[in-house]
Amino acid sequence: MKTKAEIMDAQAVNRTLLRLTHEVLEKHHGTEDLVIIGIRNRGDSLARRMIKFIKEIEGTDVPLGVLDITLYRDDFQRFSETAVVQETIIPFDISNKKVILVDDVLYTGRTIRAALDALIDFGRPAIIQLAVFVDRGHRELPIKADYVGKNIPTADNEQVKVHVKEVDNEDCVLLIEQ
Amino acid sequence: MNKKTFKAEISNCILLKGGRLVDPQTGLNEKADLLIENGTIVKIGKVDEKGVEGRVVDCKGKIIAPGFIDMHVHLREPGEEHKETIESGCNAAMNGGFTGVAPMPNTSPVIDHYNHVTFINKRSEGLLVDVYPIGAITKGQKGEELAEMGEMKEAGAVGFSDDGHPVASGQVMRHAIEYGNMLDVAIINHCEDMSITGEGVMNESFSSTETGFRGISSVSESAMVARDILLAEFSRCPVHIAHVSTKEAVRLIRDAKSRDVKVTAETCPHYLTMTDKAVKTFNTNTKMKPPLRTEEDRLALVEAVADGTIDAIVTDHAPHHADDKDNDYHSAAFGVIGLETAVGVILDRLVHGGHLKLEAMIQCFAVAPRKIFRLPEVKITEGETANITILDMDKKWTVKGADFASLSFNTPFEGWELKGAPAGVVNKGMLYLND
Amino acid sequence: MQLSIRHLLGLDGVSEKDITIILDTADAMKKVLQRPIPKVPTMKGKTVVNLFYENSTRTRISFELAEKRLSADTVNFSTSTSSVKKGETLKDTIKNIEAMRIDFVVMRHGVPGSSHYLANCVDASVINAGDGPHEHPTQALLDMMTIREKRGSLKGLNVCLVGDITHSRVSRSNVYGLLACGAKVGVCGPATLIPYDMQDMGITVYPHIEDALAEADVLNVLRIQLERQKGALFPTLREYRNLFGITEARLAKAHSDITVLHPGPMNRGVEIDSEVADGPQAVILDQVTNGVAVRMAILFLLAGGRSSFEGVDHE
């Protein structure tokens, strides 16, 4: 595995995330009934920052949820390095809420399917929308994001890594060749 | 099961060429050829094979010793012929370097009548291996009334035992050794206080603490050994202690011998080479009675064999069908086979291991058992009957139960790599060579 | 970090690392049990056979619930309803069950080593739910989880098992697991119910309950069985209570923050008084809850799951 290119630097990451946040607010005309749930391990960091942006823009507090989808994956035995059980923290009732699900990279769609299964076990939201930072294509399930930070078409042997300060000590998007 | 066949060849004339003759009874230890005609040793010295019309066996590098006897085996016939028969058991003995075996009477029916002894004699006719039946001390081995030992002796029984069970009553045991002394036969007791054994399945020790099994404490054995020694001392009659496994029993026997009490004793290769730590594998071939004991016991037994406190090494060959062993540890039967591993295990671990002299090993296997049974001596001397065990001191081999002549393969030594093996036996004008 | 074991037969030889993985995962599973829908699809399509040769309603229900919470298919096989009563050997029973293609066998059996035997006979993963007085690893793990939850860490804690140590299904696994995790372990009970040379396991044997109580941070009170009177192991339950029962008065002399466990079922008024069992120091019901979480964690981890808090992508 080697890094082929840095597609976004820290500044670009910040700009894109701010734009995504604006798009969500625009679509929902504000923050009423809005909750943001990030998927571990980087979606939750992105979600936390979006909530901070909203506070700056709108002056309101949007509840944050963190979702671990390990127990919902259909492939945890095949890719067991990903099967890590961590805590899911959703300290509020999601019923009748407008849920924005946040993840770093949209790829096959299996993570999102698992996340939807997991979410539904917590209640019945009014609507679930998907915000992803990068869409790299190659879907295996009929899943589409409502908000996309950046579309990055990739080849089979390429991978997109979104790095966030909270986990990786830097903000950037990398194209990796396997 | 596709077993190969084990067959002795009959030969009027056999020349064992180039071996080292070792006989602790005469102090013989020299390289010489040995010529056997019609079952008798006719010449020891240099024999030119060109002049010999018969079987010439190259014994270069091998040891030629008086024939070994296993004085404690279970051949299962009559009653459990799917585990072993007299013939298969004798083949196992022959393949293991023995020219004689003494089967215990805990068959079905129990050998407690001269007719049963006669049956065993009949079944062992024509075999290379001598079969010396042991009769029951009490009728049905129930520990209550004495069996007709006198008549069984007439029919050929060389000793008496309720082996498999102890003679629990002290008074019955006292009468047995007195009556046995009158008949001049060996009285052998399986020393085990069943009230102490209880439902135990392994030695009571740190290993039973770890595994959670019910224990059989060493006192189960040593308490009865003490009783039998006191009975022998009081009645001034000999007694033989079967399969000694504990250091306490060794201490009692050593003390008794030092006071000239007429006690003899035996132990088995597994007690000399294994400990109860092996039970932690839950391999049911570590389950036998008495159970494998601790390292301290093992060391005491090795010392006792070396210094003559323990007279004989026996296998307590106890064949069991896989159905009786391939199960959980409680359900599995007690007992292991040993005829085809005894010589190899003792040569490797004790003789090559530096704990036992070769002469002492021959004493344990060939000399002591005959003495305990009051059988004629077997010597490597011109004019004597040729009853011989040939040992290959250097052969390296791996124990594999499936290759045995025994119908069963419940060996605790499976997979052991050994140096030293039986190379062949000669008896009754017959020859068998290990390949 | 994945478990280094394929079966869970006991805690003898299991590393602190593996135990920590299991307990951390169990903590996460406990959170699942607190959700509105306490069920996840993780083990959909996996089949678990609960093979119980001895009655143990609690352990069986706990396993069954753990399996169902993970969406596994479960089959129960117990001696009262099976061919075992008809004389079938363990091996034949196992071979028959395996021929039906299963992924896990959870077995309770009265004989030490029977789960090792089972693991040698089958391809499925084996979880020992008690092999006689040998090991009962899931019980020890749930005890450890409960202690860790209450006390923060196992390291340096003084944990004392009280009662019939010899025949207990729980004692050995607890000793192995606690020692591996750095706790100090003691046992206390009638001399007739302490196995031979047990101090050689690296633990303290207390002949008197007062001495044990003076040092213990945690008491694990074991069930005393009436039938042991028969083997002349102790005279009466009355005398047992007088000498070893955990009464309110005795507990008052112990550390005030002592934690009391009992694997159940309890004989109130014999090995433990109700005032203690229902008192603030007791965590007996937490043990029951944690039992399900621990068993979920073990099933998940043996199925190939991992537990770690190092960063991993869910790409």
Short mmCIF file of N, CA, C and O in Angstrom, two decimals, chain C residues 190-290:
data_model
loop_
_atom_site.label_atom_id
_atom_site.label_comp_id
_atom_site.label_asym_id
_atom_site.label_seq_id
_atom_site.Cartn_x
_atom_site.Cartn_y
_atom_site.Cartn_z
N PRO C 190 -14.28 -25.88 55.16
CA PRO C 190 -13.88 -27.01 56.00
C PRO C 190 -12.68 -27.74 55.38
O PRO C 190 -12.61 -27.88 54.16
N ALA C 191 -11.74 -28.18 56.20
CA ALA C 191 -10.53 -28.84 55.71
C ALA C 191 -10.87 -30.02 54.80
O ALA C 191 -10.12 -30.35 53.89
N THR C 192 -12.02 -30.63 55.03
CA THR C 192 -12.43 -31.79 54.23
C THR C 192 -12.91 -31.38 52.84
O THR C 192 -13.11 -32.24 51.99
N LEU C 193 -13.11 -30.10 52.62
CA LEU C 193 -13.64 -29.64 51.34
C LEU C 193 -12.65 -28.71 50.62
O LEU C 193 -13.03 -27.94 49.74
N ILE C 194 -11.39 -28.79 51.04
CA ILE C 194 -10.32 -28.06 50.35
C ILE C 194 -9.44 -29.12 49.69
O ILE C 194 -8.94 -30.01 50.36
N PRO C 195 -9.24 -29.05 48.38
CA PRO C 195 -8.46 -30.11 47.73
C PRO C 195 -6.97 -30.09 48.12
O PRO C 195 -6.44 -29.08 48.57
N TYR C 196 -6.35 -31.24 47.90
CA TYR C 196 -4.98 -31.51 48.33
C TYR C 196 -3.98 -30.51 47.76
O TYR C 196 -3.98 -30.23 46.56
N ASP C 197 -3.12 -29.99 48.62
CA ASP C 197 -2.04 -29.11 48.17
C ASP C 197 -2.53 -27.91 47.37
O ASP C 197 -1.84 -27.43 46.47
N MET C 198 -3.71 -27.41 47.68
CA MET C 198 -4.25 -26.33 46.85
C MET C 198 -3.41 -25.06 46.94
O MET C 198 -3.38 -24.27 45.99
N GLN C 199 -2.72 -24.88 48.06
CA GLN C 199 -1.88 -23.69 48.19
C GLN C 199 -0.83 -23.64 47.08
O GLN C 199 -0.35 -22.56 46.71
N ASP C 200 -0.50 -24.82 46.50
CA ASP C 200 0.50 -24.83 45.42
C ASP C 200 -0.01 -24.15 44.14
O ASP C 200 0.76 -23.95 43.19
N MET C 201 -1.29 -23.83 44.08
CA MET C 201 -1.79 -23.06 42.93
C MET C 201 -1.38 -21.60 43.06
O MET C 201 -1.68 -20.80 42.16
N GLY C 202 -0.74 -21.26 44.17
CA GLY C 202 -0.32 -19.87 44.35
C GLY C 202 -1.35 -19.06 45.10
O GLY C 202 -1.46 -17.85 44.89
N ILE C 203 -2.09 -19.73 45.96
CA ILE C 203 -3.16 -19.04 46.69
C ILE C 203 -2.98 -19.27 48.19
O ILE C 203 -2.13 -20.06 48.61
N THR C 204 -3.80 -18.59 48.99
CA THR C 204 -3.76 -18.77 50.43
C THR C 204 -4.94 -19.62 50.86
O THR C 204 -6.07 -19.39 50.40
N VAL C 205 -4.69 -20.60 51.71
CA VAL C 205 -5.78 -21.40 52.26
C VAL C 205 -6.04 -20.92 53.68
O VAL C 205 -5.14 -20.93 54.52
N TYR C 206 -7.25 -20.44 53.93
CA TYR C 206 -7.61 -19.96 55.26
C TYR C 206 -8.44 -21.02 55.98
O TYR C 206 -9.53 -21.36 55.51
N PRO C 207 -7.96 -21.53 57.10
CA PRO C 207 -8.77 -22.53 57.82
C PRO C 207 -9.95 -21.89 58.55
O PRO C 207 -10.95 -22.55 58.79
N HIS C 208 -9.84 -20.61 58.88
CA HIS C 208 -10.91 -19.97 59.65
C HIS C 208 -11.46 -18.77 58.89
O HIS C 208 -10.72 -17.97 58.33
N ILE C 209 -12.77 -18.65 58.92
CA ILE C 209 -13.44 -17.60 58.15
C ILE C 209 -13.03 -16.20 58.65
O ILE C 209 -12.92 -15.27 57.85
N GLU C 210 -12.75 -16.10 59.93
CA GLU C 210 -12.37 -14.79 60.47
C GLU C 210 -11.09 -14.28 59.80
O GLU C 210 -10.98 -13.09 59.48
N ASP C 211 -10.13 -15.18 59.60
CA ASP C 211 -8.87 -14.78 58.97
C ASP C 211 -9.11 -14.36 57.53
O ASP C 211 -8.51 -13.40 57.03
N ALA C 212 -9.99 -15.07 56.84
CA ALA C 212 -10.29 -14.74 55.45
C ALA C 212 -10.96 -13.37 55.38
O ALA C 212 -10.60 -12.52 54.57
N LEU C 213 -11.92 -13.17 56.26
CA LEU C 213 -12.67 -11.90 56.25
C LEU C 213 -11.79 -10.70 56.57
O LEU C 213 -12.01 -9.60 56.06
N ALA C 214 -10.79 -10.92 57.40
CA ALA C 214 -9.92 -9.82 57.78
C ALA C 214 -9.14 -9.28 56.59
O ALA C 214 -8.76 -8.12 56.55
N GLU C 215 -8.90 -10.14 55.59
CA GLU C 215 -8.06 -9.72 54.47
C GLU C 215 -8.79 -9.51 53.15
O GLU C 215 -8.26 -8.92 52.23
N ALA C 216 -10.02 -10.02 53.07
CA ALA C 216 -10.68 -10.05 51.76
C ALA C 216 -11.26 -8.70 51.33
O ALA C 216 -11.84 -7.98 52.13
N ASP C 217 -11.05 -8.37 50.04
CA ASP C 217 -11.77 -7.25 49.42
C ASP C 217 -13.05 -7.77 48.79
O ASP C 217 -14.02 -7.03 48.63
N VAL C 218 -13.01 -9.02 48.37
CA VAL C 218 -14.15 -9.62 47.69
C VAL C 218 -14.35 -11.02 48.24
O VAL C 218 -13.39 -11.77 48.43
N LEU C 219 -15.61 -11.37 48.53
CA LEU C 219 -15.94 -12.73 48.95
C LEU C 219 -16.78 -13.36 47.86
O LEU C 219 -17.75 -12.77 47.39
N ASN C 220 -16.40 -14.58 47.45
CA ASN C 220 -17.25 -15.32 46.53
C ASN C 220 -17.76 -16.53 47.31
O ASN C 220 -17.01 -17.47 47.57
N VAL C 221 -19.01 -16.47 47.72
CA VAL C 221 -19.57 -17.49 48.61
C VAL C 221 -20.15 -18.61 47.77
O VAL C 221 -21.03 -18.38 46.93
N LEU C 222 -19.65 -19.83 47.97
CA LEU C 222 -20.09 -20.95 47.14
C LEU C 222 -21.21 -21.72 47.83
O LEU C 222 -21.31 -21.74 49.05
N ARG C 223 -21.97 -22.37 47.00
CA ARG C 223 -23.11 -23.14 47.52
C ARG C 223 -22.59 -24.39 48.23
O ARG C 223 -21.71 -25.09 47.75
N ILE C 224 -23.18 -24.66 49.39
CA ILE C 224 -22.81 -25.88 50.09
C ILE C 224 -23.92 -26.91 49.84
O ILE C 224 -25.10 -26.58 49.87
N GLN C 225 -23.51 -28.13 49.48
CA GLN C 225 -24.53 -29.11 49.13
C GLN C 225 -24.76 -30.09 50.26
O GLN C 225 -23.82 -30.68 50.80
N LEU C 226 -26.02 -30.23 50.56
CA LEU C 226 -26.43 -31.08 51.67
C LEU C 226 -25.89 -32.50 51.51
O LEU C 226 -25.47 -33.13 52.48
N GLU C 227 -25.84 -32.98 50.27
CA GLU C 227 -25.46 -34.39 50.08
C GLU C 227 -24.01 -34.67 50.49
O GLU C 227 -23.63 -35.81 50.65
N ARG C 228 -23.20 -33.60 50.67
CA ARG C 228 -21.82 -33.82 51.11
C ARG C 228 -21.75 -34.38 52.52
O ARG C 228 -20.73 -34.88 52.95
N GLN C 229 -22.82 -34.22 53.27
CA GLN C 229 -22.84 -34.80 54.62
C GLN C 229 -22.60 -36.30 54.57
O GLN C 229 -22.00 -36.87 55.45
N LYS C 230 -23.08 -36.90 53.48
CA LYS C 230 -23.01 -38.36 53.38
C LYS C 230 -21.58 -38.88 53.38
O LYS C 230 -21.29 -39.91 53.93
N GLY C 231 -20.69 -38.19 52.74
CA GLY C 231 -19.31 -38.67 52.69
C GLY C 231 -18.51 -38.31 53.93
O GLY C 231 -17.29 -38.32 53.91
N ALA C 232 -19.19 -38.00 55.01
CA ALA C 232 -18.53 -37.62 56.26
C ALA C 232 -17.66 -36.39 56.06
O ALA C 232 -16.60 -36.25 56.66
N LEU C 233 -18.07 -35.48 55.18
CA LEU C 233 -17.25 -34.31 54.89
C LEU C 233 -17.53 -33.16 55.85
O LEU C 233 -16.65 -32.36 56.13
N PHE C 234 -18.76 -33.08 56.32
CA PHE C 234 -19.06 -32.16 57.43
C PHE C 234 -20.31 -32.68 58.13
O PHE C 234 -21.10 -33.42 57.54
N PRO C 235 -20.47 -32.33 59.41
CA PRO C 235 -21.54 -32.99 60.19
C PRO C 235 -22.95 -32.55 59.83
O PRO C 235 -23.79 -33.38 59.50
N THR C 236 -23.20 -31.25 59.88
CA THR C 236 -24.56 -30.76 59.62
C THR C 236 -24.48 -29.38 59.00
O THR C 236 -23.47 -28.68 59.12
N LEU C 237 -25.57 -28.97 58.35
CA LEU C 237 -25.63 -27.62 57.78
C LEU C 237 -25.57 -26.59 58.91
O LEU C 237 -25.01 -25.51 58.76
N ARG C 238 -26.16 -26.97 60.04
CA ARG C 238 -26.17 -26.07 61.19
C ARG C 238 -24.74 -25.74 61.61
O ARG C 238 -24.37 -24.58 61.76
N GLU C 239 -23.93 -26.80 61.76
CA GLU C 239 -22.56 -26.56 62.17
C GLU C 239 -21.79 -25.82 61.07
O GLU C 239 -20.93 -24.97 61.35
N TYR C 240 -22.11 -26.14 59.81
CA TYR C 240 -21.45 -25.42 58.72
C TYR C 240 -21.71 -23.91 58.85
O TYR C 240 -20.80 -23.09 58.76
N ARG C 241 -22.98 -23.57 59.08
CA ARG C 241 -23.33 -22.15 59.20
C ARG C 241 -22.59 -21.51 60.37
O ARG C 241 -22.07 -20.40 60.26
N ASN C 242 -22.53 -22.25 61.48
CA ASN C 242 -21.85 -21.70 62.65
C ASN C 242 -20.38 -21.43 62.40
O ASN C 242 -19.82 -20.46 62.89
N LEU C 243 -19.75 -22.30 61.61
CA LEU C 243 -18.31 -22.16 61.39
C LEU C 243 -17.95 -21.31 60.18
O LEU C 243 -16.93 -20.64 60.16
N PHE C 244 -18.77 -21.37 59.12
CA PHE C 244 -18.37 -20.72 57.86
C PHE C 244 -19.43 -19.82 57.23
O PHE C 244 -19.16 -19.16 56.23
N GLY C 245 -20.64 -19.80 57.76
CA GLY C 245 -21.71 -19.00 57.15
C GLY C 245 -21.36 -17.52 57.15
O GLY C 245 -20.77 -17.01 58.10
N ILE C 246 -21.73 -16.83 56.05
CA ILE C 246 -21.47 -15.39 55.98
C ILE C 246 -22.70 -14.68 56.56
O ILE C 246 -23.71 -14.50 55.88
N THR C 247 -22.58 -14.33 57.82
CA THR C 247 -23.66 -13.68 58.54
C THR C 247 -23.40 -12.18 58.58
O THR C 247 -22.28 -11.73 58.30
N GLU C 248 -24.43 -11.45 58.94
CA GLU C 248 -24.29 -10.00 59.03
C GLU C 248 -23.21 -9.65 60.07
O GLU C 248 -22.38 -8.77 59.85
N ALA C 249 -23.24 -10.36 61.18
CA ALA C 249 -22.29 -10.08 62.26
C ALA C 249 -20.85 -10.31 61.78
O ALA C 249 -19.95 -9.52 62.06
N ARG C 250 -20.64 -11.41 61.06
CA ARG C 250 -19.28 -11.69 60.56
C ARG C 250 -18.86 -10.60 59.58
O ARG C 250 -17.72 -10.15 59.59
N LEU C 251 -19.79 -10.24 58.69
CA LEU C 251 -19.45 -9.27 57.64
C LEU C 251 -19.11 -7.91 58.24
O LEU C 251 -18.30 -7.16 57.68
N ALA C 252 -19.71 -7.61 59.38
CA ALA C 252 -19.46 -6.31 60.03
C ALA C 252 -18.00 -6.17 60.41
O ALA C 252 -17.48 -5.06 60.54
N LYS C 253 -17.32 -7.30 60.59
CA LYS C 253 -15.91 -7.24 60.97
C LYS C 253 -14.98 -7.15 59.77
O LYS C 253 -13.76 -7.02 59.92
N ALA C 254 -15.53 -7.27 58.56
CA ALA C 254 -14.71 -7.22 57.35
C ALA C 254 -14.53 -5.78 56.89
O ALA C 254 -15.10 -4.86 57.49
N HIS C 255 -13.73 -5.58 55.81
CA HIS C 255 -13.62 -4.24 55.21
C HIS C 255 -15.02 -3.74 54.90
O HIS C 255 -15.85 -4.48 54.38
N SER C 256 -15.25 -2.45 55.16
CA SER C 256 -16.61 -1.95 54.98
C SER C 256 -17.03 -1.95 53.51
O SER C 256 -18.21 -2.02 53.19
N ASP C 257 -16.04 -1.88 52.60
CA ASP C 257 -16.40 -1.84 51.18
C ASP C 257 -16.29 -3.23 50.53
O ASP C 257 -16.15 -3.34 49.32
N ILE C 258 -16.35 -4.26 51.34
CA ILE C 258 -16.22 -5.62 50.80
C ILE C 258 -17.34 -5.89 49.79
O ILE C 258 -18.45 -5.37 49.92
N THR C 259 -17.02 -6.66 48.76
CA THR C 259 -18.01 -7.02 47.74
C THR C 259 -18.31 -8.51 47.88
O THR C 259 -17.41 -9.31 48.04
N VAL C 260 -19.61 -8.85 47.84
CA VAL C 260 -20.00 -10.24 48.06
C VAL C 260 -20.67 -10.82 46.81
O VAL C 260 -21.63 -10.26 46.30
N LEU C 261 -20.10 -11.94 46.36
CA LEU C 261 -20.67 -12.64 45.20
C LEU C 261 -21.19 -14.01 45.64
O LEU C 261 -20.74 -14.57 46.65
N HIS C 262 -22.12 -14.53 44.86
CA HIS C 262 -22.58 -15.92 45.05
C HIS C 262 -23.04 -16.41 43.68
O HIS C 262 -23.83 -15.76 43.02
N PRO C 263 -22.53 -17.56 43.24
CA PRO C 263 -22.89 -18.02 41.89
C PRO C 263 -24.32 -18.57 41.81
O PRO C 263 -24.82 -18.83 40.72
N GLY C 264 -24.98 -18.76 42.96
CA GLY C 264 -26.34 -19.26 42.96
C GLY C 264 -26.41 -20.72 42.54
O GLY C 264 -25.47 -21.22 41.96
N PRO C 265 -27.47 -21.40 42.85
CA PRO C 265 -28.56 -20.94 43.72
C PRO C 265 -28.13 -20.93 45.20
O PRO C 265 -27.34 -21.77 45.60
N MET C 266 -28.66 -19.96 45.93
CA MET C 266 -28.23 -19.77 47.32
C MET C 266 -29.02 -20.64 48.28
O MET C 266 -30.19 -20.91 48.07
N ASN C 267 -28.34 -21.07 49.32
CA ASN C 267 -29.04 -21.62 50.48
C ASN C 267 -29.04 -20.51 51.53
O ASN C 267 -28.08 -20.37 52.30
N ARG C 268 -30.09 -19.73 51.53
CA ARG C 268 -30.15 -18.63 52.51
C ARG C 268 -30.16 -19.22 53.91
O ARG C 268 -30.81 -20.22 54.17
N GLY C 269 -29.43 -18.61 54.79
CA GLY C 269 -29.40 -19.10 56.16
C GLY C 269 -28.41 -20.24 56.36
O GLY C 269 -28.28 -20.75 57.47
N VAL C 270 -27.73 -20.66 55.30
CA VAL C 270 -26.69 -21.68 55.45
C VAL C 270 -25.35 -21.03 55.14
O VAL C 270 -24.68 -20.53 56.04
N GLU C 271 -24.97 -21.00 53.84
CA GLU C 271 -23.67 -20.38 53.55
C GLU C 271 -23.75 -18.85 53.55
O GLU C 271 -22.72 -18.19 53.66
N ILE C 272 -24.94 -18.31 53.37
CA ILE C 272 -25.07 -16.85 53.34
C ILE C 272 -26.41 -16.45 53.96
O ILE C 272 -27.43 -17.11 53.74
N ASP C 273 -26.40 -15.40 54.77
CA ASP C 273 -27.64 -14.93 55.37
C ASP C 273 -28.34 -13.94 54.43
O ASP C 273 -27.68 -13.25 53.65
N SER C 274 -29.65 -13.90 54.53
CA SER C 274 -30.42 -13.01 53.66
C SER C 274 -29.98 -11.56 53.80
O SER C 274 -29.94 -10.81 52.83
N GLU C 275 -29.65 -11.16 55.04
CA GLU C 275 -29.24 -9.77 55.27
C GLU C 275 -28.01 -9.44 54.43
O GLU C 275 -27.83 -8.31 53.99
N VAL C 276 -27.16 -10.42 54.21
CA VAL C 276 -25.96 -10.21 53.39
C VAL C 276 -26.31 -10.31 51.91
O VAL C 276 -25.95 -9.45 51.10
N ALA C 277 -27.05 -11.35 51.57
CA ALA C 277 -27.39 -11.59 50.16
C ALA C 277 -28.18 -10.43 49.56
O ALA C 277 -28.03 -10.12 48.37
N ASP C 278 -29.01 -9.81 50.36
CA ASP C 278 -29.83 -8.69 49.87
C ASP C 278 -29.25 -7.35 50.26
O ASP C 278 -29.88 -6.31 50.04
N GLY C 279 -28.09 -7.37 50.87
CA GLY C 279 -27.50 -6.14 51.39
C GLY C 279 -26.75 -5.34 50.33
O GLY C 279 -26.64 -5.77 49.18
N PRO C 280 -26.22 -4.20 50.74
CA PRO C 280 -25.59 -3.28 49.77
C PRO C 280 -24.26 -3.82 49.20
O PRO C 280 -23.84 -3.38 48.14
N GLN C 281 -23.63 -4.72 49.93
CA GLN C 281 -22.35 -5.23 49.43
C GLN C 281 -22.52 -6.32 48.37
O GLN C 281 -21.58 -6.65 47.66
N ALA C 282 -23.70 -6.90 48.31
CA ALA C 282 -23.92 -8.03 47.41
C ALA C 282 -24.10 -7.57 45.97
O ALA C 282 -24.74 -6.55 45.71
N VAL C 283 -23.50 -8.31 45.05
CA VAL C 283 -23.64 -8.01 43.62
C VAL C 283 -24.16 -9.25 42.90
O VAL C 283 -23.82 -9.52 41.75
N ILE C 284 -24.98 -9.98 43.60
CA ILE C 284 -25.40 -11.30 43.12
C ILE C 284 -26.27 -11.21 41.87
O ILE C 284 -26.14 -12.00 40.94
N LEU C 285 -27.14 -10.19 41.81
CA LEU C 285 -27.98 -10.06 40.62
C LEU C 285 -27.20 -9.46 39.44
O LEU C 285 -27.48 -9.77 38.29
N ASP C 286 -26.20 -8.62 39.76
CA ASP C 286 -25.33 -8.14 38.68
C ASP C 286 -24.62 -9.31 38.00
O ASP C 286 -24.41 -9.31 36.80
N GLN C 287 -24.26 -10.31 38.82
CA GLN C 287 -23.62 -11.50 38.25
C GLN C 287 -24.52 -12.13 37.20
O GLN C 287 -24.05 -12.56 36.15
N VAL C 288 -25.81 -12.18 37.49
CA VAL C 288 -26.74 -12.83 36.56
C VAL C 288 -26.80 -12.05 35.25
O VAL C 288 -26.70 -12.62 34.15
N THR C 289 -26.93 -10.72 35.35
CA THR C 289 -26.97 -9.88 34.15
C THR C 289 -25.66 -10.03 33.37
O THR C 289 -25.66 -10.22 32.15
N ASN C 290 -24.56 -9.94 34.09
CA ASN C 290 -23.26 -10.01 33.43
C ASN C 290 -23.02 -11.37 32.79
O ASN C 290 -22.25 -11.48 31.84
#
